[in-house]
XYZ file of C-alpha atoms in Angstrom:
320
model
C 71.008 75.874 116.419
C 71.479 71.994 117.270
C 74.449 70.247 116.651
C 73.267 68.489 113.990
C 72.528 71.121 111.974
C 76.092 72.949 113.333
C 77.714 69.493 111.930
C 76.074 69.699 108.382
C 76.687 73.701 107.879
C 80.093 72.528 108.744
C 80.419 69.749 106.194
C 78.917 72.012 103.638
C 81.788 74.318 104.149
C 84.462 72.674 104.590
C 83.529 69.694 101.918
C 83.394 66.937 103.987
C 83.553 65.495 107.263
C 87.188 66.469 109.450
C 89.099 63.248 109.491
C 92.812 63.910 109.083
C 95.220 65.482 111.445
C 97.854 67.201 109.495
C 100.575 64.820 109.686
C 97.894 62.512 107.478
C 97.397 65.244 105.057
C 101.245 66.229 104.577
C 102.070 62.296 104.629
C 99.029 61.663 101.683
C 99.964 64.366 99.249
C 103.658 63.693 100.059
C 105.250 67.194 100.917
C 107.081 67.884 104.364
C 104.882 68.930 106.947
C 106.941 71.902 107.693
C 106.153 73.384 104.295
C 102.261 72.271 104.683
C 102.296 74.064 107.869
C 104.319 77.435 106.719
C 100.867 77.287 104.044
C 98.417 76.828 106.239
C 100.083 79.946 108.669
C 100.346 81.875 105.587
C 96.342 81.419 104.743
C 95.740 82.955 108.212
C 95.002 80.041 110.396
C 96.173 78.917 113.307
C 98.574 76.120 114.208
C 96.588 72.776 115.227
C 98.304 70.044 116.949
C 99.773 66.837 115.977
C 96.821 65.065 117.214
C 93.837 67.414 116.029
C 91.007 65.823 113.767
C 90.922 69.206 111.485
C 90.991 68.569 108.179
C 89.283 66.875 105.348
C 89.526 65.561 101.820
C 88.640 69.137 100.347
C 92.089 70.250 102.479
C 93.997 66.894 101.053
C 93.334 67.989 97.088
C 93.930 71.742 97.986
C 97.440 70.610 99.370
C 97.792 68.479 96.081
C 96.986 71.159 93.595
C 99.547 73.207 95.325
C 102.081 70.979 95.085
C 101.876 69.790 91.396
C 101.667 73.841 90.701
C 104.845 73.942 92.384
C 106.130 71.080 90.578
C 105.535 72.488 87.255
C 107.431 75.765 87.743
C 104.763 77.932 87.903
C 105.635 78.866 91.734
C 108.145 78.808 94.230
C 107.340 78.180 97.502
C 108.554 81.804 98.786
C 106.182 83.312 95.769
C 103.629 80.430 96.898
C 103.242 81.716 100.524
C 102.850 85.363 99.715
C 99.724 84.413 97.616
C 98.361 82.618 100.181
C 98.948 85.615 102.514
C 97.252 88.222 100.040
C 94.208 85.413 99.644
C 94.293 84.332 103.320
C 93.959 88.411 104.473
C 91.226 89.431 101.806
C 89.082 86.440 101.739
C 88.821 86.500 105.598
C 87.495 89.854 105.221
C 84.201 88.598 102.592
C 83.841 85.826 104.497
C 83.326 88.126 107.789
C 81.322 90.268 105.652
C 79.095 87.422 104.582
C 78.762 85.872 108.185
C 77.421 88.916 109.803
C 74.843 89.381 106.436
C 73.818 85.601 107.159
C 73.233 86.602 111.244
C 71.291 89.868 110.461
C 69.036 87.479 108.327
C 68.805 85.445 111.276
C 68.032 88.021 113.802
C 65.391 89.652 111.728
C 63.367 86.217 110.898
C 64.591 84.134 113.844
C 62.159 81.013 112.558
C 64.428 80.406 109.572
C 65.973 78.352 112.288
C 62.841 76.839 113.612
C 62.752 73.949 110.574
C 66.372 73.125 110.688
C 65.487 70.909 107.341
C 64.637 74.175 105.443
C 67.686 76.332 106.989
C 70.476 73.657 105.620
C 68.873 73.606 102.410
C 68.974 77.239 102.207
C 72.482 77.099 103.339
C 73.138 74.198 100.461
C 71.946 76.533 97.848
C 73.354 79.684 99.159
C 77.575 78.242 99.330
C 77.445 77.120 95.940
C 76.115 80.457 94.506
C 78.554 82.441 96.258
C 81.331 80.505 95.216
C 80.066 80.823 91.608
C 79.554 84.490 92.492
C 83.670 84.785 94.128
C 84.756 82.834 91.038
C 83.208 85.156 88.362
C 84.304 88.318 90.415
C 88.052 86.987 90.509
C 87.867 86.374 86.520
C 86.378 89.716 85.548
C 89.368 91.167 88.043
C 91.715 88.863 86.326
C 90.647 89.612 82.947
C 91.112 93.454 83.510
C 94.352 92.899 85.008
C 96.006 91.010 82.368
C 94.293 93.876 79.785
C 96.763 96.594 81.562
C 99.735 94.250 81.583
C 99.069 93.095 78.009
C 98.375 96.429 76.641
C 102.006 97.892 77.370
C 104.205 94.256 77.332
C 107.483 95.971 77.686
C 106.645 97.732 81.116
C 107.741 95.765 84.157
C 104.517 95.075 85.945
C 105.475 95.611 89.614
C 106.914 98.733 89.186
C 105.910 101.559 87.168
C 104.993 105.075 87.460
C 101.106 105.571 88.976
C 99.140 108.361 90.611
C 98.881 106.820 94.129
C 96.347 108.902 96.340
C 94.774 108.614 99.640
C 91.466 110.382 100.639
C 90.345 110.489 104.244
C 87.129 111.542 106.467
C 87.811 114.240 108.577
C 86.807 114.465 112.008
C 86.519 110.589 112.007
C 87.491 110.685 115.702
C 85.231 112.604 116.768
C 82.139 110.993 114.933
C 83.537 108.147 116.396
C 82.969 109.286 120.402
C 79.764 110.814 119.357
C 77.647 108.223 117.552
C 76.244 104.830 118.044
C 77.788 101.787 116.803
C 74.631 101.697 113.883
C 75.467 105.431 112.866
C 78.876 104.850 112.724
C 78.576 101.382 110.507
C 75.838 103.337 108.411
C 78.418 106.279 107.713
C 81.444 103.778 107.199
C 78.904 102.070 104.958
C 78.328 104.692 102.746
C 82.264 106.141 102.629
C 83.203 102.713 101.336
C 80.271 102.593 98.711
C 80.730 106.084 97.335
C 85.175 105.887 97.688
C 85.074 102.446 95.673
C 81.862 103.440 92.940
C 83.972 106.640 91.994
C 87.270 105.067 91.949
C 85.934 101.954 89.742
C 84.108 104.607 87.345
C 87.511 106.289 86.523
C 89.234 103.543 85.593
C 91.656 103.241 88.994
C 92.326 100.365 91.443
C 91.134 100.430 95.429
C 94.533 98.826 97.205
C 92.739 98.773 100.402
C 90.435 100.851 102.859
C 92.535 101.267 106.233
C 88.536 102.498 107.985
C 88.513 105.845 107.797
C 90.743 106.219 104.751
C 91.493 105.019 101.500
C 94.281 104.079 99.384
C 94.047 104.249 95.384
C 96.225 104.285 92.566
C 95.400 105.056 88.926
C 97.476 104.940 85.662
C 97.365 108.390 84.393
C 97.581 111.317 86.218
C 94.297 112.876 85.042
C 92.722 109.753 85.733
C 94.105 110.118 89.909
C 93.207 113.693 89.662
C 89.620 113.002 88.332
C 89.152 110.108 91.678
C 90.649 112.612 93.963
C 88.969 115.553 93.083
C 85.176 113.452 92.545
C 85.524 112.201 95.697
C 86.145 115.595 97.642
C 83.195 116.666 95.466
C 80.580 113.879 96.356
C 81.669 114.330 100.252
C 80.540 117.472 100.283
C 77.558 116.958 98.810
C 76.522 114.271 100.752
C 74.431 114.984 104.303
C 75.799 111.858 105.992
C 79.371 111.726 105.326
C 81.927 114.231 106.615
C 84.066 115.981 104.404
C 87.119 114.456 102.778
C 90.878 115.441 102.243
C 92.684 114.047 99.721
C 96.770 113.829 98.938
C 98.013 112.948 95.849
C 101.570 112.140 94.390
C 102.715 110.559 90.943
C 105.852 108.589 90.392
C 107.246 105.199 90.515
C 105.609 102.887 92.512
C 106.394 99.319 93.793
C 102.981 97.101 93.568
C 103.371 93.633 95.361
C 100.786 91.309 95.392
C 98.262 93.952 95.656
C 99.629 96.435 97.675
C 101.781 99.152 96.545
C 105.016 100.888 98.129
C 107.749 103.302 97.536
C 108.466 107.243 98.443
C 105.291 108.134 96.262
C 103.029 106.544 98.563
C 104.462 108.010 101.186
C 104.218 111.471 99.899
C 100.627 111.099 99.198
C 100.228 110.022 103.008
C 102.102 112.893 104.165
C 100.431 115.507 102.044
C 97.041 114.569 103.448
C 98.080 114.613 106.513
C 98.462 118.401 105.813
C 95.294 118.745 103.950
C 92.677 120.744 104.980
C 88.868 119.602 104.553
C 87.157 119.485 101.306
C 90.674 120.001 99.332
C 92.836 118.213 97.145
C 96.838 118.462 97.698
C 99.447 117.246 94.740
C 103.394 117.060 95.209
C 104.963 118.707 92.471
C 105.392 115.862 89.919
C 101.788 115.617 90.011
C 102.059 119.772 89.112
C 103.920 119.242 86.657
C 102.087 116.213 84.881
C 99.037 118.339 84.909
C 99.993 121.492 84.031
C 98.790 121.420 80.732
C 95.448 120.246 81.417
C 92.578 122.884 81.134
C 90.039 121.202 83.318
C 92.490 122.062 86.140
C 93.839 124.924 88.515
C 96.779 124.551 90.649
C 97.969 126.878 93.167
C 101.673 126.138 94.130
C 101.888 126.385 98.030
C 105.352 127.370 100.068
C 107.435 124.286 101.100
C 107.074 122.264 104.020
C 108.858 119.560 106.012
C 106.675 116.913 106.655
C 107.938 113.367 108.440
C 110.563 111.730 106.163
C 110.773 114.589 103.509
C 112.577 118.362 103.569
C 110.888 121.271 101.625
C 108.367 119.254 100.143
C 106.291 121.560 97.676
C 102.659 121.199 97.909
C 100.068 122.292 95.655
C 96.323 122.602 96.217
C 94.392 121.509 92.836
C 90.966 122.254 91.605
C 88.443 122.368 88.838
C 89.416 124.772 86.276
């Protein structure tokens, strides 16, 4: 790739030509450059020096917006830089994503680079329709969102009782020592497309996949037992991946800016941990939530100790 055609991918992304070091950008919108700089950190990048030509107009009216959002109460700057924490961390990851897509194309028809004309137009039409395509994802999510809030106004929204569960793949360490890197990113692949499908269909929330292992929540109970127990399920049935476990609590949970926290997370952590493969394992508020549900059968298990919590008492669920 010449550096031309480097130069206007670059421009395309970035909106414009880099022109401004940041003491120019903090001294055109008007806010101290310490608090410019605590943004940019938050977003995920790196700090440039005093003297670097990094940043352009785009990065000028993004600094703007920020600050007349501050300036009309709708943020403080502590609430401000979490946000651009949560965006910085999970945009990074589609943008990753949608890098190595754009390099497989590449390496399977390496003459899309031969007319360098043709390859910036295609990369003129293709940044606009993703960021169309980001935009309408982020209002459906929105949209949903604000449907859950809405529908119960007097419940606090970061804290409130879920069913938090994590399901893993066991034996990922092995799999790991014994297959190629394409096996492995085939069977990652298809955990991440059948955990987030299933979760999706009954009505929960993916908080994040941490590789072999993911973290959900869902409102009701029977809607976390459903995920948890679907997911075992389609495991097993599947010849490429290898089994799941699943642990599963209920209670109140802390959500912050996406992520979620408290002892019930924990629990659910712990009682997968102690899981064995192709199972399902509830604490007991889960039990009891449950209990009169006929599509279930739970068998109460002997206490345990597990890390952070004495006589913890299990229970394996199933399908009634």
């Amino acid at each position: 790739m010449s550096e031309s055609l480097q130069a206007r991918i670059e421009r395309v992304l970035l909106g414009g030509r880099r022109k401004y070091t940041r003491l120019e950008v903090a001294k055109k919108v008007g806010v101290p450059l310490e608090r410019a700089t605590d943004l940019w950190r938050s977003l995920g990048f790196a700090s440039v020096g005093d003297d670097e030509v990094v940043f352009t107009d785009s990065d000028v009216e993004a600094l703007r917006m920020v600050q007349e959002l501050g300036e009309l109460g709708l943020y403080d700057e502590s609430v401000l830089n979490s946000i651009a924490r949560v965006l910085g961390q999970h945009v990074s990851r589609i943008a990753e994503m949608e890098i190595h897509v754009l390099r497989q194309l590449i390496a399977a028809q390496p003459s899309v680079l031969e007319d360098e004309r043709g390859f910036a137009r295609f990369i003129d039409r293709l940044v606009p329709d993703l960021e169309r395509l980001h935009n309408f994802t982020w209002r459906r999510q929105l949209a949903a969102y604000a449907g859950r809030a809405l529908a119960a106004p007097e419940e606090a929204l970061e804290e409130g009782s879920q069913a938090v569960g994590f399901a893993d793949m066991v034996g990922y360490t092995n799999l790991t020592r014994r297959s190629s890197e394409t096996e492995l990113a085939s069977v990652l692949e298809r955990f991440e497309t059948t955990v987030t499908q299933a979760i999706a269909e009954h009505h929960g929330r993916v908080v994040k996949m941490l590789g072999d292992e993911v973290l959900f929540v869902a409102d009701t109970p029977f809607a976390g037992a459903e995920i948890a127990l679907t997911l075992v399920e389609l495991a097993e049935a599947d010849p490429v991946l290898p089994s799941l476990r699943a642990g599963l609590a209920y209670g109140r949970v802390l959500s912050r800016f996406g992520d979620v926290y408290g002892s019930t997370v924990n629990i659910a952590s712990r009682l997968t941990s102690i899981c064995r493969p192709g199972a399902v394992m509830i604490d007991s508020e889960l039990a009891e939530a449950l209990s009169g549900e006929p599509g279930f059968a739970i068998r109460h298990l002997r206490p345990v100790s597990v890390r952070g919590f004495d006589r913890l008492k299990p229970s394996v669920l199933r399908r009634a």
